[in-house]
């Protein structure tokens, strides 16, 4: 299994970066994408890496935010076949960040859902795609508490609600020596996500996890919305997973990442545009 980071908040080797995430996966001879970043920037990086978007067999939208769905229009122009797997609720909720009097739309660009409805494959909860690929929704209760803390809301049927992240999903790939997980922002909590996966696959080891941990504060990468003790409690929980390695970045934030590494050491690796991993 190969994992290549098409775009992330940081970059190396002459690649471009933005606040967004897009990951290319080669699995059992087929190519997949998790998310498309915030703009078309990932397409430029894909070209530099010698990757052809027309060869992608399927796309997974991790959740209904712009920094993961903003690059769909150029993808649909480059690829005429691949469907996009997303949770059913991601298709009808409108996501906002609301702080005081400030209300900012942070959802999927409206033209994506309106103009490419035929490319969307809506998943209602759990689905196995066969061939060792699974889509898992959140099963953890009271995730709206995390939505409130992050100032994230959704509009449904004209009503504003605290986001419970029912539009977020985890993509699971089965390897012979364990499971590889992708959840681009882990709004529901990375510690909860690994528990959800363990509950679904109690006899399987989690080999690797890719994605942000959504610990970055509202003021940007150098702030944290959690106290150090909270972050390091998460790190201690993750350290109990035998042999699991974590590739994180994007919305984790620099401060939280450093606090996590104080506990997790080399089990925590920073993502960047252009990164290539062989699992």
Short mmCIF file of C-alpha atoms in Angstrom, two decimals:
data_model
loop_
_atom_site.label_atom_id
_atom_site.label_comp_id
_atom_site.label_asym_id
_atom_site.label_seq_id
_atom_site.Cartn_x
_atom_site.Cartn_y
_atom_site.Cartn_z
CA UNK A 1 0.00 0.00 0.00
CA UNK A 2 1.32 3.43 -0.98
CA UNK A 3 0.18 6.73 0.49
CA UNK A 4 1.09 10.05 -1.12
CA UNK A 5 0.11 13.43 0.30
CA UNK A 6 -1.04 15.65 -2.57
CA UNK A 7 -1.62 18.74 -0.46
CA UNK A 8 -1.32 19.66 3.20
CA UNK A 9 -0.70 22.80 5.28
CA UNK A 10 3.07 22.37 4.97
CA UNK A 11 5.29 21.31 2.07
CA UNK A 12 8.74 20.06 1.11
CA UNK A 13 10.68 19.44 -2.11
CA UNK A 14 9.19 22.32 -4.07
CA UNK A 15 5.55 21.31 -3.55
CA UNK A 16 2.75 23.78 -2.86
CA UNK A 17 0.73 23.91 0.34
CA UNK A 18 -2.54 25.34 1.65
CA UNK A 19 -4.92 24.86 4.55
CA UNK A 20 -6.43 21.66 3.27
CA UNK A 21 -5.76 17.99 2.80
CA UNK A 22 -5.77 15.54 -0.11
CA UNK A 23 -4.24 12.07 -0.01
CA UNK A 24 -3.57 9.62 -2.87
CA UNK A 25 -3.78 5.92 -1.99
CA UNK A 26 -2.65 2.97 -4.08
CA UNK A 27 -4.21 -0.21 -2.72
CA UNK A 28 -4.33 -3.63 -4.38
CA UNK A 29 -3.45 -2.09 -7.72
CA UNK A 30 -6.16 0.60 -7.65
CA UNK A 31 -5.88 4.32 -6.96
CA UNK A 32 -8.09 6.29 -4.55
CA UNK A 33 -8.31 9.80 -3.17
CA UNK A 34 -9.25 10.95 0.30
CA UNK A 35 -10.44 14.57 -0.12
CA UNK A 36 -9.40 17.20 -2.66
CA UNK A 37 -8.02 20.05 -0.56
CA UNK A 38 -9.40 23.59 -0.58
CA UNK A 39 -8.54 24.54 -4.18
CA UNK A 40 -7.01 23.04 -7.32
CA UNK A 41 -3.54 23.20 -5.75
CA UNK A 42 -3.41 19.43 -5.23
CA UNK A 43 -3.70 18.89 -8.99
CA UNK A 44 -0.46 20.83 -9.52
CA UNK A 45 1.32 18.73 -6.91
CA UNK A 46 -0.10 15.53 -8.42
CA UNK A 47 1.35 16.49 -11.78
CA UNK A 48 4.76 17.16 -10.20
CA UNK A 49 4.60 13.74 -8.54
CA UNK A 50 3.78 12.02 -11.84
CA UNK A 51 0.24 11.06 -10.80
CA UNK A 52 -2.71 11.03 -13.22
CA UNK A 53 -6.05 11.93 -11.63
CA UNK A 54 -7.86 10.19 -14.49
CA UNK A 55 -6.65 6.88 -13.03
CA UNK A 56 -8.46 7.35 -9.70
CA UNK A 57 -11.11 4.67 -9.15
CA UNK A 58 -12.92 6.26 -6.22
CA UNK A 59 -12.88 9.27 -3.91
CA UNK A 60 -13.76 9.45 -0.22
CA UNK A 61 -14.92 12.75 1.26
CA UNK A 62 -13.98 12.62 4.92
CA UNK A 63 -16.46 15.32 5.95
CA UNK A 64 -18.44 18.26 4.60
CA UNK A 65 -15.91 21.11 4.90
CA UNK A 66 -14.49 23.33 2.15
CA UNK A 67 -10.82 22.60 2.88
CA UNK A 68 -11.45 18.98 1.90
CA UNK A 69 -13.98 19.46 -0.90
CA UNK A 70 -12.92 22.71 -2.61
CA UNK A 71 -10.92 20.88 -5.28
CA UNK A 72 -13.70 18.69 -6.65
CA UNK A 73 -14.49 20.77 -9.73
CA UNK A 74 -11.04 20.32 -11.32
CA UNK A 75 -11.13 16.67 -10.31
CA UNK A 76 -14.39 16.05 -12.17
CA UNK A 77 -12.90 17.67 -15.25
CA UNK A 78 -9.84 15.43 -15.05
CA UNK A 79 -11.70 12.24 -14.14
CA UNK A 80 -15.04 11.26 -15.69
CA UNK A 81 -15.60 7.94 -13.92
CA UNK A 82 -14.83 7.97 -10.20
CA UNK A 83 -17.67 8.29 -7.72
CA UNK A 84 -17.43 10.20 -4.45
CA UNK A 85 -18.36 8.34 -1.26
CA UNK A 86 -19.74 10.62 1.44
CA UNK A 87 -22.07 10.29 4.38
CA UNK A 88 -25.71 10.97 3.54
CA UNK A 89 -25.85 13.86 6.00
CA UNK A 90 -22.96 15.55 4.21
CA UNK A 91 -25.22 16.03 1.21
CA UNK A 92 -27.87 18.13 2.93
CA UNK A 93 -26.20 19.90 5.87
CA UNK A 94 -24.60 23.32 5.48
CA UNK A 95 -21.64 23.81 7.77
CA UNK A 96 -20.75 27.07 9.51
CA UNK A 97 -18.27 28.43 11.99
CA UNK A 98 -20.03 30.84 14.33
CA UNK A 99 -18.17 32.96 16.86
CA UNK A 100 -20.20 35.76 18.40
CA UNK A 101 -21.69 37.79 15.55
CA UNK A 102 -19.37 36.20 12.98
CA UNK A 103 -20.96 33.48 10.84
CA UNK A 104 -18.78 31.93 8.14
CA UNK A 105 -19.81 29.22 5.69
CA UNK A 106 -17.22 26.41 5.77
CA UNK A 107 -19.11 23.71 3.89
CA UNK A 108 -18.92 21.99 0.52
CA UNK A 109 -19.05 24.46 -2.41
CA UNK A 110 -22.70 24.50 -3.50
CA UNK A 111 -21.87 23.96 -7.19
CA UNK A 112 -20.20 20.63 -6.38
CA UNK A 113 -23.40 19.02 -5.09
CA UNK A 114 -25.67 20.84 -7.52
CA UNK A 115 -23.77 20.15 -10.73
CA UNK A 116 -22.31 16.71 -10.00
CA UNK A 117 -25.11 14.93 -8.18
CA UNK A 118 -24.58 11.90 -10.45
CA UNK A 119 -21.04 11.47 -9.10
CA UNK A 120 -22.10 11.36 -5.45
CA UNK A 121 -22.52 8.00 -3.69
CA UNK A 122 -24.31 8.62 -0.40
CA UNK A 123 -23.55 6.27 2.45
CA UNK A 124 -25.96 5.95 5.36
CA UNK A 125 -23.72 4.81 8.19
CA UNK A 126 -21.40 1.83 7.75
CA UNK A 127 -20.62 0.32 4.37
CA UNK A 128 -18.19 -2.31 3.18
CA UNK A 129 -17.05 -1.75 -0.40
CA UNK A 130 -15.50 -5.20 -0.61
CA UNK A 131 -11.86 -5.80 -1.44
CA UNK A 132 -10.89 -4.84 2.12
CA UNK A 133 -12.25 -1.26 2.11
CA UNK A 134 -14.75 -0.03 4.70
CA UNK A 135 -16.50 3.24 5.52
CA UNK A 136 -17.32 3.88 9.18
CA UNK A 137 -19.51 6.65 10.63
CA UNK A 138 -19.17 7.95 14.16
CA UNK A 139 -20.87 5.85 16.82
CA UNK A 140 -19.56 7.83 19.81
CA UNK A 141 -22.31 9.71 21.66
CA UNK A 142 -22.52 13.44 22.46
CA UNK A 143 -20.05 14.62 19.84
CA UNK A 144 -21.99 17.90 19.71
CA UNK A 145 -19.97 18.85 22.81
CA UNK A 146 -16.90 18.90 20.56
CA UNK A 147 -18.79 20.85 17.95
CA UNK A 148 -19.71 23.51 20.48
CA UNK A 149 -16.12 23.80 21.68
CA UNK A 150 -14.91 24.23 18.09
CA UNK A 151 -17.66 26.80 17.30
CA UNK A 152 -18.94 24.55 14.51
CA UNK A 153 -22.58 24.41 13.50
CA UNK A 154 -24.76 22.94 10.78
CA UNK A 155 -27.92 24.22 9.14
CA UNK A 156 -30.59 21.61 8.47
CA UNK A 157 -34.06 22.43 7.21
CA UNK A 158 -33.47 26.09 7.95
CA UNK A 159 -32.47 25.47 11.56
CA UNK A 160 -29.01 25.97 13.08
CA UNK A 161 -27.70 23.14 15.26
CA UNK A 162 -24.40 22.42 16.98
CA UNK A 163 -22.39 20.13 14.72
CA UNK A 164 -22.33 16.52 15.94
CA UNK A 165 -20.11 15.50 12.99
CA UNK A 166 -22.53 12.92 11.64
CA UNK A 167 -21.18 13.99 8.22
CA UNK A 168 -17.69 12.72 9.13
CA UNK A 169 -16.47 9.24 8.25
CA UNK A 170 -13.41 7.06 8.67
CA UNK A 171 -12.02 5.10 5.74
CA UNK A 172 -10.49 1.74 6.66
CA UNK A 173 -8.20 -0.33 4.45
CA UNK A 174 -7.39 -3.90 5.48
CA UNK A 175 -3.80 -5.04 5.14
CA UNK A 176 -2.49 -8.48 6.09
CA UNK A 177 -0.73 -7.04 9.13
CA UNK A 178 -3.45 -4.62 10.24
CA UNK A 179 -5.83 -1.79 9.42
CA UNK A 180 -4.90 1.58 7.92
CA UNK A 181 -7.26 4.43 8.89
CA UNK A 182 -7.93 7.79 7.22
CA UNK A 183 -9.96 10.50 8.94
CA UNK A 184 -8.79 13.87 7.72
CA UNK A 185 -9.73 16.06 10.71
CA UNK A 186 -10.89 13.68 13.46
CA UNK A 187 -13.48 16.19 14.69
CA UNK A 188 -15.00 13.40 16.74
CA UNK A 189 -11.68 12.87 18.54
CA UNK A 190 -8.90 10.59 17.34
CA UNK A 191 -9.13 8.61 20.58
CA UNK A 192 -12.83 8.00 19.88
CA UNK A 193 -12.19 7.04 16.27
CA UNK A 194 -9.72 4.29 17.13
CA UNK A 195 -12.21 2.96 19.69
CA UNK A 196 -14.96 2.96 17.05
CA UNK A 197 -12.72 1.00 14.70
CA UNK A 198 -11.70 -1.44 17.43
CA UNK A 199 -15.35 -2.06 18.23
CA UNK A 200 -16.12 -2.78 14.57
CA UNK A 201 -13.02 -4.92 14.03
CA UNK A 202 -12.18 -6.37 17.48
CA UNK A 203 -9.77 -8.97 16.08
CA UNK A 204 -7.78 -6.54 13.91
CA UNK A 205 -4.76 -4.48 14.85
CA UNK A 206 -4.65 -0.83 13.80
CA UNK A 207 -1.45 -0.48 11.82
CA UNK A 208 -1.51 3.22 10.91
CA UNK A 209 -3.66 6.33 11.17
CA UNK A 210 -3.59 9.29 8.77
CA UNK A 211 -5.21 12.66 9.42
CA UNK A 212 -5.39 15.83 11.44
CA UNK A 213 -6.48 15.77 15.08
CA UNK A 214 -8.34 19.11 15.04
CA UNK A 215 -6.56 20.52 18.07
CA UNK A 216 -5.45 23.77 16.44
CA UNK A 217 -6.92 26.86 18.06
CA UNK A 218 -9.13 29.45 16.33
CA UNK A 219 -6.15 31.78 15.91
CA UNK A 220 -4.19 29.36 13.76
CA UNK A 221 -1.44 26.77 13.73
CA UNK A 222 0.47 28.18 16.74
CA UNK A 223 -2.48 28.02 19.13
CA UNK A 224 -4.35 25.08 20.67
CA UNK A 225 -7.99 24.77 21.70
CA UNK A 226 -7.07 22.16 24.33
CA UNK A 227 -4.98 22.36 27.47
CA UNK A 228 -1.66 20.51 27.44
CA UNK A 229 -2.97 17.98 29.96
CA UNK A 230 -5.90 17.15 27.65
CA UNK A 231 -3.65 16.70 24.63
CA UNK A 232 -1.23 14.49 26.47
CA UNK A 233 -4.07 12.38 27.86
CA UNK A 234 -5.02 11.66 24.25
CA UNK A 235 -1.39 10.81 23.50
CA UNK A 236 -1.31 8.37 26.40
CA UNK A 237 -4.48 6.67 25.11
CA UNK A 238 -3.04 6.35 21.63
CA UNK A 239 0.21 4.94 23.04
CA UNK A 240 -1.77 1.99 24.38
CA UNK A 241 -2.39 0.84 20.82
CA UNK A 242 0.36 -1.69 20.25
CA UNK A 243 2.55 -0.79 17.27
CA UNK A 244 0.22 1.80 15.72
CA UNK A 245 1.92 4.73 13.97
CA UNK A 246 0.27 8.10 13.37
CA UNK A 247 0.76 10.53 10.48
CA UNK A 248 -0.81 13.82 11.47
CA UNK A 249 -0.87 17.48 10.50
CA UNK A 250 -3.31 19.88 8.83
CA UNK A 251 -5.59 20.91 11.71
CA UNK A 252 -3.55 19.35 14.53
CA UNK A 253 -1.52 22.51 15.02
CA UNK A 254 2.14 22.94 15.83
CA UNK A 255 1.74 23.27 19.60
CA UNK A 256 -0.50 20.20 19.93
CA UNK A 257 1.80 18.20 17.66
CA UNK A 258 4.79 18.98 19.88
CA UNK A 259 2.84 18.06 23.01
CA UNK A 260 1.78 14.76 21.40
CA UNK A 261 5.36 13.92 20.41
CA UNK A 262 6.53 14.49 23.99
CA UNK A 263 4.54 11.37 24.87
CA UNK A 264 4.45 9.44 21.58
CA UNK A 265 7.92 10.13 20.19
CA UNK A 266 8.59 8.65 16.76
CA UNK A 267 5.15 7.06 16.62
CA UNK A 268 3.92 10.53 15.57
CA UNK A 269 5.09 11.79 12.15
CA UNK A 270 4.22 15.13 10.53
CA UNK A 271 2.43 15.16 7.19
CA UNK A 272 3.48 17.49 4.36
CA UNK A 273 2.70 18.06 0.68
CA UNK A 274 4.73 15.65 -1.41
CA UNK A 275 5.18 13.07 1.36
CA UNK A 276 5.33 9.42 0.19
CA UNK A 277 4.87 6.45 2.52
CA UNK A 278 5.16 2.75 1.74
CA UNK A 279 3.21 0.62 4.20
#
